[in-house]
């Protein structure tokens, strides 16, 4: 599960007031929920795009800190995709990036840089 934070001064509930509806608009009907760190995240068991096997997404709530977006994309093996499904791969990437941009206000480049800084700041990593 990846957790994404918002830009400074922004809050997830302001960017996406109705998380359930937004997830359904991007990926398809929600089939169930899944608990993660005390928060119920939405599960799309049969996403609209055939590249995805399953998607788990929603708000990860923290007391005393800003909420984060929790997302886990389960994608099919590209070698198992037929020609029509391969065409959907570009749309799958666009859907992921558009959803993450809407939720976090950060484009793919700034999300990567943020994740990189998080790893560099983590004292558990040994860089010797």
Short mmCIF file of N, CA and C in Angstrom, two decimals:
data_model
loop_
_atom_site.label_atom_id
_atom_site.label_comp_id
_atom_site.label_asym_id
_atom_site.label_seq_id
_atom_site.Cartn_x
_atom_site.Cartn_y
_atom_site.Cartn_z
N UNK A 1 0.86 -1.18 0.00
CA UNK A 1 0.00 0.00 0.00
C UNK A 1 0.90 1.24 0.00
N UNK A 2 0.65 2.14 -0.92
CA UNK A 2 1.38 3.40 -0.94
C UNK A 2 0.49 4.47 -0.31
N UNK A 3 1.12 5.33 0.46
CA UNK A 3 0.40 6.45 1.06
C UNK A 3 0.95 7.74 0.46
N UNK A 4 0.04 8.61 0.06
CA UNK A 4 0.41 9.88 -0.55
C UNK A 4 -0.07 11.02 0.32
N UNK A 5 0.81 12.00 0.52
CA UNK A 5 0.39 13.18 1.27
C UNK A 5 0.02 14.30 0.31
N UNK A 6 -0.70 15.26 0.84
CA UNK A 6 -1.16 16.39 0.03
C UNK A 6 -0.06 17.46 0.00
N UNK A 7 -0.27 18.43 -0.87
CA UNK A 7 0.63 19.58 -0.88
C UNK A 7 0.47 20.34 0.42
N UNK A 8 1.49 21.08 0.77
CA UNK A 8 1.46 21.88 1.99
C UNK A 8 0.22 22.78 2.01
N UNK A 9 -0.49 22.77 3.12
CA UNK A 9 -1.66 23.62 3.29
C UNK A 9 -2.94 23.07 2.68
N UNK A 10 -2.87 21.89 2.06
CA UNK A 10 -4.07 21.30 1.45
C UNK A 10 -4.45 20.03 2.20
N UNK A 11 -5.74 19.72 2.15
CA UNK A 11 -6.26 18.56 2.85
C UNK A 11 -7.03 17.68 1.89
N UNK A 12 -6.92 16.37 2.08
CA UNK A 12 -7.55 15.41 1.18
C UNK A 12 -9.06 15.62 1.10
N UNK A 13 -9.71 15.86 2.25
CA UNK A 13 -11.17 16.01 2.23
C UNK A 13 -11.60 17.28 1.49
N UNK A 14 -10.70 18.26 1.35
CA UNK A 14 -11.02 19.45 0.55
C UNK A 14 -10.84 19.16 -0.93
N UNK A 15 -9.82 18.39 -1.27
CA UNK A 15 -9.55 18.07 -2.68
C UNK A 15 -10.57 17.09 -3.23
N UNK A 16 -10.96 16.09 -2.41
CA UNK A 16 -11.94 15.09 -2.83
C UNK A 16 -12.99 14.95 -1.72
N UNK A 17 -14.05 15.76 -1.79
CA UNK A 17 -15.08 15.71 -0.75
C UNK A 17 -15.83 14.38 -0.67
N UNK A 18 -16.00 13.70 -1.81
CA UNK A 18 -16.70 12.42 -1.83
C UNK A 18 -15.77 11.36 -2.42
N UNK A 19 -14.97 10.74 -1.55
CA UNK A 19 -13.96 9.78 -2.00
C UNK A 19 -14.61 8.59 -2.72
N UNK A 20 -15.70 8.08 -2.17
CA UNK A 20 -16.36 6.91 -2.76
C UNK A 20 -16.77 7.18 -4.20
N UNK A 21 -17.44 8.29 -4.42
CA UNK A 21 -17.91 8.64 -5.77
C UNK A 21 -16.74 8.87 -6.72
N UNK A 22 -15.71 9.53 -6.25
CA UNK A 22 -14.55 9.81 -7.10
C UNK A 22 -13.86 8.52 -7.52
N UNK A 23 -13.67 7.60 -6.59
CA UNK A 23 -13.04 6.32 -6.92
C UNK A 23 -13.88 5.55 -7.95
N UNK A 24 -15.19 5.54 -7.76
CA UNK A 24 -16.06 4.86 -8.71
C UNK A 24 -16.00 5.50 -10.10
N UNK A 25 -15.92 6.83 -10.15
CA UNK A 25 -15.83 7.54 -11.43
C UNK A 25 -14.56 7.15 -12.19
N UNK A 26 -13.47 7.00 -11.48
CA UNK A 26 -12.19 6.69 -12.13
C UNK A 26 -12.03 5.20 -12.46
N UNK A 27 -12.48 4.32 -11.55
CA UNK A 27 -12.09 2.91 -11.67
C UNK A 27 -13.22 1.90 -11.77
N UNK A 28 -14.43 2.26 -11.38
CA UNK A 28 -15.54 1.31 -11.46
C UNK A 28 -16.21 1.12 -10.11
N UNK A 29 -17.23 0.25 -10.07
CA UNK A 29 -18.02 0.08 -8.85
C UNK A 29 -17.22 -0.55 -7.70
N UNK A 30 -17.48 -0.05 -6.51
CA UNK A 30 -16.84 -0.56 -5.30
C UNK A 30 -17.55 -1.85 -4.89
N UNK A 31 -16.75 -2.88 -4.62
CA UNK A 31 -17.34 -4.18 -4.28
C UNK A 31 -17.33 -4.47 -2.79
N UNK A 32 -16.37 -3.89 -2.06
CA UNK A 32 -16.29 -4.12 -0.62
C UNK A 32 -15.35 -3.09 0.00
N UNK A 33 -15.04 -3.24 1.28
CA UNK A 33 -14.04 -2.39 1.92
C UNK A 33 -12.98 -3.28 2.55
N UNK A 34 -11.84 -2.68 2.83
CA UNK A 34 -10.73 -3.40 3.44
C UNK A 34 -10.12 -2.51 4.51
N UNK A 35 -9.85 -3.06 5.68
CA UNK A 35 -9.28 -2.28 6.77
C UNK A 35 -7.78 -2.12 6.55
N UNK A 36 -7.29 -0.91 6.76
CA UNK A 36 -5.86 -0.61 6.67
C UNK A 36 -5.54 0.47 7.69
N UNK A 37 -4.70 0.14 8.66
CA UNK A 37 -4.29 1.07 9.71
C UNK A 37 -5.50 1.74 10.38
N UNK A 38 -6.54 0.98 10.61
CA UNK A 38 -7.72 1.49 11.30
C UNK A 38 -8.70 2.25 10.42
N UNK A 39 -8.43 2.36 9.14
CA UNK A 39 -9.33 3.05 8.20
C UNK A 39 -9.91 2.03 7.22
N UNK A 40 -11.16 2.26 6.82
CA UNK A 40 -11.79 1.41 5.81
C UNK A 40 -11.53 2.00 4.43
N UNK A 41 -10.83 1.24 3.60
CA UNK A 41 -10.55 1.67 2.24
C UNK A 41 -11.48 0.93 1.28
N UNK A 42 -11.74 1.53 0.14
CA UNK A 42 -12.65 0.96 -0.84
C UNK A 42 -11.91 -0.03 -1.74
N UNK A 43 -12.57 -1.13 -2.06
CA UNK A 43 -12.00 -2.15 -2.94
C UNK A 43 -12.85 -2.22 -4.20
N UNK A 44 -12.18 -2.12 -5.34
CA UNK A 44 -12.82 -2.31 -6.64
C UNK A 44 -12.35 -3.69 -7.11
N UNK A 45 -13.20 -4.68 -6.94
CA UNK A 45 -12.84 -6.06 -7.24
C UNK A 45 -12.77 -6.37 -8.73
N UNK A 46 -13.56 -5.63 -9.51
CA UNK A 46 -13.55 -5.81 -10.97
C UNK A 46 -13.52 -4.44 -11.63
N UNK A 47 -12.32 -3.84 -11.70
CA UNK A 47 -12.21 -2.49 -12.27
C UNK A 47 -12.66 -2.44 -13.73
N UNK A 48 -13.10 -1.25 -14.15
CA UNK A 48 -13.56 -1.04 -15.52
C UNK A 48 -12.45 -1.31 -16.53
N UNK A 49 -11.23 -0.95 -16.20
CA UNK A 49 -10.11 -1.14 -17.12
C UNK A 49 -9.53 -2.55 -16.91
N UNK A 50 -9.43 -3.35 -17.99
CA UNK A 50 -8.99 -4.73 -17.86
C UNK A 50 -7.54 -4.91 -17.43
N UNK A 51 -6.75 -3.84 -17.44
CA UNK A 51 -5.35 -3.93 -17.01
C UNK A 51 -5.28 -4.15 -15.50
N UNK A 52 -6.26 -3.62 -14.78
CA UNK A 52 -6.28 -3.76 -13.33
C UNK A 52 -7.00 -5.04 -12.92
N UNK A 53 -6.43 -5.77 -11.98
CA UNK A 53 -7.11 -6.93 -11.38
C UNK A 53 -7.98 -6.47 -10.22
N UNK A 54 -7.42 -5.56 -9.42
CA UNK A 54 -8.10 -5.07 -8.22
C UNK A 54 -7.46 -3.75 -7.83
N UNK A 55 -8.26 -2.88 -7.23
CA UNK A 55 -7.75 -1.61 -6.74
C UNK A 55 -8.27 -1.40 -5.32
N UNK A 56 -7.40 -0.97 -4.44
CA UNK A 56 -7.78 -0.61 -3.08
C UNK A 56 -7.39 0.86 -2.91
N UNK A 57 -8.34 1.70 -2.52
CA UNK A 57 -8.04 3.12 -2.40
C UNK A 57 -8.96 3.76 -1.37
N UNK A 58 -8.48 4.83 -0.75
CA UNK A 58 -9.30 5.57 0.19
C UNK A 58 -8.47 6.45 1.10
N UNK A 59 -9.13 7.00 2.09
CA UNK A 59 -8.50 7.92 3.03
C UNK A 59 -7.96 7.16 4.22
N UNK A 60 -6.67 7.34 4.49
CA UNK A 60 -6.05 6.77 5.68
C UNK A 60 -6.02 7.89 6.72
N UNK A 61 -6.79 7.70 7.77
CA UNK A 61 -6.96 8.76 8.77
C UNK A 61 -5.92 8.61 9.89
N UNK A 62 -5.36 9.75 10.26
CA UNK A 62 -4.39 9.82 11.35
C UNK A 62 -4.87 10.86 12.35
N UNK A 63 -4.90 10.51 13.63
CA UNK A 63 -5.31 11.50 14.63
C UNK A 63 -4.13 12.44 14.87
N UNK A 64 -4.41 13.72 14.84
CA UNK A 64 -3.40 14.73 15.09
C UNK A 64 -2.52 15.04 13.89
N UNK A 65 -2.70 14.32 12.78
CA UNK A 65 -1.94 14.59 11.56
C UNK A 65 -2.90 14.64 10.38
N UNK A 66 -2.39 15.18 9.26
CA UNK A 66 -3.22 15.21 8.06
C UNK A 66 -3.47 13.80 7.55
N UNK A 67 -4.69 13.57 7.05
CA UNK A 67 -5.01 12.29 6.43
C UNK A 67 -4.18 12.13 5.16
N UNK A 68 -3.96 10.88 4.78
CA UNK A 68 -3.23 10.58 3.55
C UNK A 68 -4.11 9.73 2.64
N UNK A 69 -3.76 9.71 1.38
CA UNK A 69 -4.43 8.86 0.41
C UNK A 69 -3.70 7.52 0.39
N UNK A 70 -4.44 6.44 0.63
CA UNK A 70 -3.87 5.10 0.53
C UNK A 70 -4.34 4.46 -0.75
N UNK A 71 -3.40 3.91 -1.54
CA UNK A 71 -3.75 3.31 -2.82
C UNK A 71 -2.88 2.07 -3.07
N UNK A 72 -3.53 1.06 -3.59
CA UNK A 72 -2.81 -0.14 -4.01
C UNK A 72 -3.44 -0.61 -5.32
N UNK A 73 -2.65 -0.58 -6.39
CA UNK A 73 -3.11 -1.03 -7.69
C UNK A 73 -2.56 -2.43 -7.95
N UNK A 74 -3.44 -3.39 -8.20
CA UNK A 74 -3.04 -4.74 -8.59
C UNK A 74 -3.27 -4.84 -10.10
N UNK A 75 -2.17 -4.99 -10.84
CA UNK A 75 -2.28 -5.01 -12.29
C UNK A 75 -1.99 -6.41 -12.83
N UNK A 76 -2.63 -6.73 -13.94
CA UNK A 76 -2.41 -8.02 -14.58
C UNK A 76 -1.04 -8.03 -15.24
N UNK A 77 -0.50 -9.20 -15.42
CA UNK A 77 0.77 -9.39 -16.11
C UNK A 77 0.57 -8.98 -17.58
N UNK A 78 1.39 -8.05 -18.09
CA UNK A 78 1.21 -7.59 -19.48
C UNK A 78 1.28 -8.72 -20.51
N UNK A 79 2.00 -9.79 -20.21
CA UNK A 79 2.09 -10.90 -21.17
C UNK A 79 0.77 -11.66 -21.28
N UNK A 80 -0.14 -11.47 -20.31
CA UNK A 80 -1.44 -12.15 -20.33
C UNK A 80 -2.52 -11.32 -21.04
N UNK A 81 -2.19 -10.11 -21.42
CA UNK A 81 -3.17 -9.22 -22.03
C UNK A 81 -3.28 -9.46 -23.53
N UNK A 82 -4.52 -9.43 -24.02
CA UNK A 82 -4.75 -9.52 -25.45
C UNK A 82 -4.54 -8.17 -26.10
N UNK A 83 -4.60 -8.11 -27.44
CA UNK A 83 -4.36 -6.84 -28.16
C UNK A 83 -5.30 -5.72 -27.74
N UNK A 84 -6.58 -6.03 -27.54
CA UNK A 84 -7.53 -5.00 -27.14
C UNK A 84 -7.22 -4.49 -25.73
N UNK A 85 -6.81 -5.41 -24.87
CA UNK A 85 -6.49 -5.03 -23.49
C UNK A 85 -5.21 -4.22 -23.42
N UNK A 86 -4.27 -4.50 -24.32
CA UNK A 86 -3.02 -3.71 -24.34
C UNK A 86 -3.31 -2.25 -24.66
N UNK A 87 -4.30 -2.02 -25.51
CA UNK A 87 -4.69 -0.64 -25.82
C UNK A 87 -5.19 0.08 -24.57
N UNK A 88 -5.78 -0.67 -23.66
CA UNK A 88 -6.30 -0.08 -22.42
C UNK A 88 -5.19 0.28 -21.44
N UNK A 89 -3.97 -0.20 -21.69
CA UNK A 89 -2.86 0.07 -20.77
C UNK A 89 -2.58 1.57 -20.65
N UNK A 90 -2.59 2.27 -21.76
CA UNK A 90 -2.38 3.72 -21.72
C UNK A 90 -3.46 4.43 -20.93
N UNK A 91 -4.70 3.98 -21.12
CA UNK A 91 -5.81 4.56 -20.37
C UNK A 91 -5.68 4.26 -18.87
N UNK A 92 -5.13 3.09 -18.53
CA UNK A 92 -4.94 2.73 -17.12
C UNK A 92 -3.93 3.66 -16.46
N UNK A 93 -2.84 3.93 -17.17
CA UNK A 93 -1.81 4.84 -16.65
C UNK A 93 -2.40 6.23 -16.48
N UNK A 94 -3.16 6.69 -17.47
CA UNK A 94 -3.79 8.01 -17.38
C UNK A 94 -4.75 8.08 -16.20
N UNK A 95 -5.56 7.03 -16.01
CA UNK A 95 -6.53 7.02 -14.90
C UNK A 95 -5.81 7.10 -13.56
N UNK A 96 -4.73 6.32 -13.41
CA UNK A 96 -3.96 6.36 -12.15
C UNK A 96 -3.40 7.75 -11.91
N UNK A 97 -2.72 8.30 -12.92
CA UNK A 97 -2.08 9.60 -12.75
C UNK A 97 -3.09 10.72 -12.53
N UNK A 98 -4.22 10.69 -13.26
CA UNK A 98 -5.25 11.72 -13.09
C UNK A 98 -5.86 11.65 -11.69
N UNK A 99 -6.12 10.44 -11.22
CA UNK A 99 -6.69 10.26 -9.88
C UNK A 99 -5.72 10.78 -8.82
N UNK A 100 -4.46 10.39 -8.91
CA UNK A 100 -3.47 10.82 -7.92
C UNK A 100 -3.24 12.32 -7.98
N UNK A 101 -3.27 12.91 -9.16
CA UNK A 101 -3.12 14.36 -9.29
C UNK A 101 -4.31 15.07 -8.65
N UNK A 102 -5.53 14.60 -8.93
CA UNK A 102 -6.71 15.22 -8.34
C UNK A 102 -6.68 15.12 -6.82
N UNK A 103 -6.27 13.97 -6.30
CA UNK A 103 -6.29 13.75 -4.85
C UNK A 103 -5.18 14.50 -4.12
N UNK A 104 -3.98 14.51 -4.70
CA UNK A 104 -2.83 15.07 -3.98
C UNK A 104 -2.41 16.45 -4.45
N UNK A 105 -2.82 16.82 -5.66
CA UNK A 105 -2.36 18.09 -6.22
C UNK A 105 -0.92 18.01 -6.70
N UNK A 106 -0.36 16.80 -6.74
CA UNK A 106 1.02 16.61 -7.17
C UNK A 106 1.05 15.78 -8.45
N UNK A 107 1.88 16.19 -9.39
CA UNK A 107 2.02 15.39 -10.61
C UNK A 107 2.97 14.24 -10.35
N UNK A 108 3.13 13.36 -11.34
CA UNK A 108 3.93 12.15 -11.17
C UNK A 108 5.37 12.48 -10.74
N UNK A 109 5.94 13.50 -11.33
CA UNK A 109 7.33 13.87 -11.01
C UNK A 109 7.47 14.29 -9.55
N UNK A 110 6.58 15.14 -9.07
CA UNK A 110 6.70 15.60 -7.67
C UNK A 110 6.36 14.48 -6.70
N UNK A 111 5.46 13.54 -7.09
CA UNK A 111 5.18 12.39 -6.22
C UNK A 111 6.42 11.51 -6.09
N UNK A 112 7.13 11.29 -7.20
CA UNK A 112 8.36 10.49 -7.17
C UNK A 112 9.41 11.15 -6.29
N UNK A 113 9.58 12.46 -6.45
CA UNK A 113 10.58 13.18 -5.65
C UNK A 113 10.24 13.11 -4.17
N UNK A 114 8.96 13.22 -3.85
CA UNK A 114 8.52 13.14 -2.45
C UNK A 114 8.81 11.75 -1.87
N UNK A 115 8.51 10.70 -2.64
CA UNK A 115 8.78 9.33 -2.18
C UNK A 115 10.29 9.12 -2.00
N UNK A 116 11.09 9.69 -2.91
CA UNK A 116 12.54 9.56 -2.83
C UNK A 116 13.06 10.21 -1.54
N UNK A 117 12.56 11.41 -1.23
CA UNK A 117 12.98 12.10 -0.01
C UNK A 117 12.59 11.30 1.22
N UNK A 118 11.42 10.68 1.19
CA UNK A 118 10.95 9.89 2.33
C UNK A 118 11.91 8.73 2.59
N UNK A 119 12.36 8.06 1.55
CA UNK A 119 13.29 6.94 1.70
C UNK A 119 14.64 7.44 2.21
N UNK A 120 15.11 8.57 1.67
CA UNK A 120 16.40 9.12 2.09
C UNK A 120 16.38 9.55 3.55
N UNK A 121 15.21 10.02 4.02
CA UNK A 121 15.08 10.49 5.41
C UNK A 121 14.84 9.35 6.39
N UNK A 122 14.55 8.15 5.88
CA UNK A 122 14.20 7.02 6.75
C UNK A 122 15.46 6.47 7.40
N UNK A 123 15.55 6.50 8.75
CA UNK A 123 16.76 6.03 9.43
C UNK A 123 16.95 4.51 9.34
N UNK A 124 15.92 3.78 8.92
CA UNK A 124 16.04 2.33 8.82
C UNK A 124 16.83 1.88 7.60
N UNK A 125 17.06 2.77 6.67
CA UNK A 125 17.78 2.40 5.45
C UNK A 125 19.28 2.61 5.65
N UNK A 126 20.06 1.65 5.26
CA UNK A 126 21.51 1.72 5.36
C UNK A 126 22.07 2.02 3.98
N UNK A 127 22.74 3.14 3.84
CA UNK A 127 23.24 3.56 2.53
C UNK A 127 24.74 3.34 2.38
N UNK A 128 25.35 2.52 3.20
CA UNK A 128 26.80 2.28 3.11
C UNK A 128 27.15 1.42 1.95
#
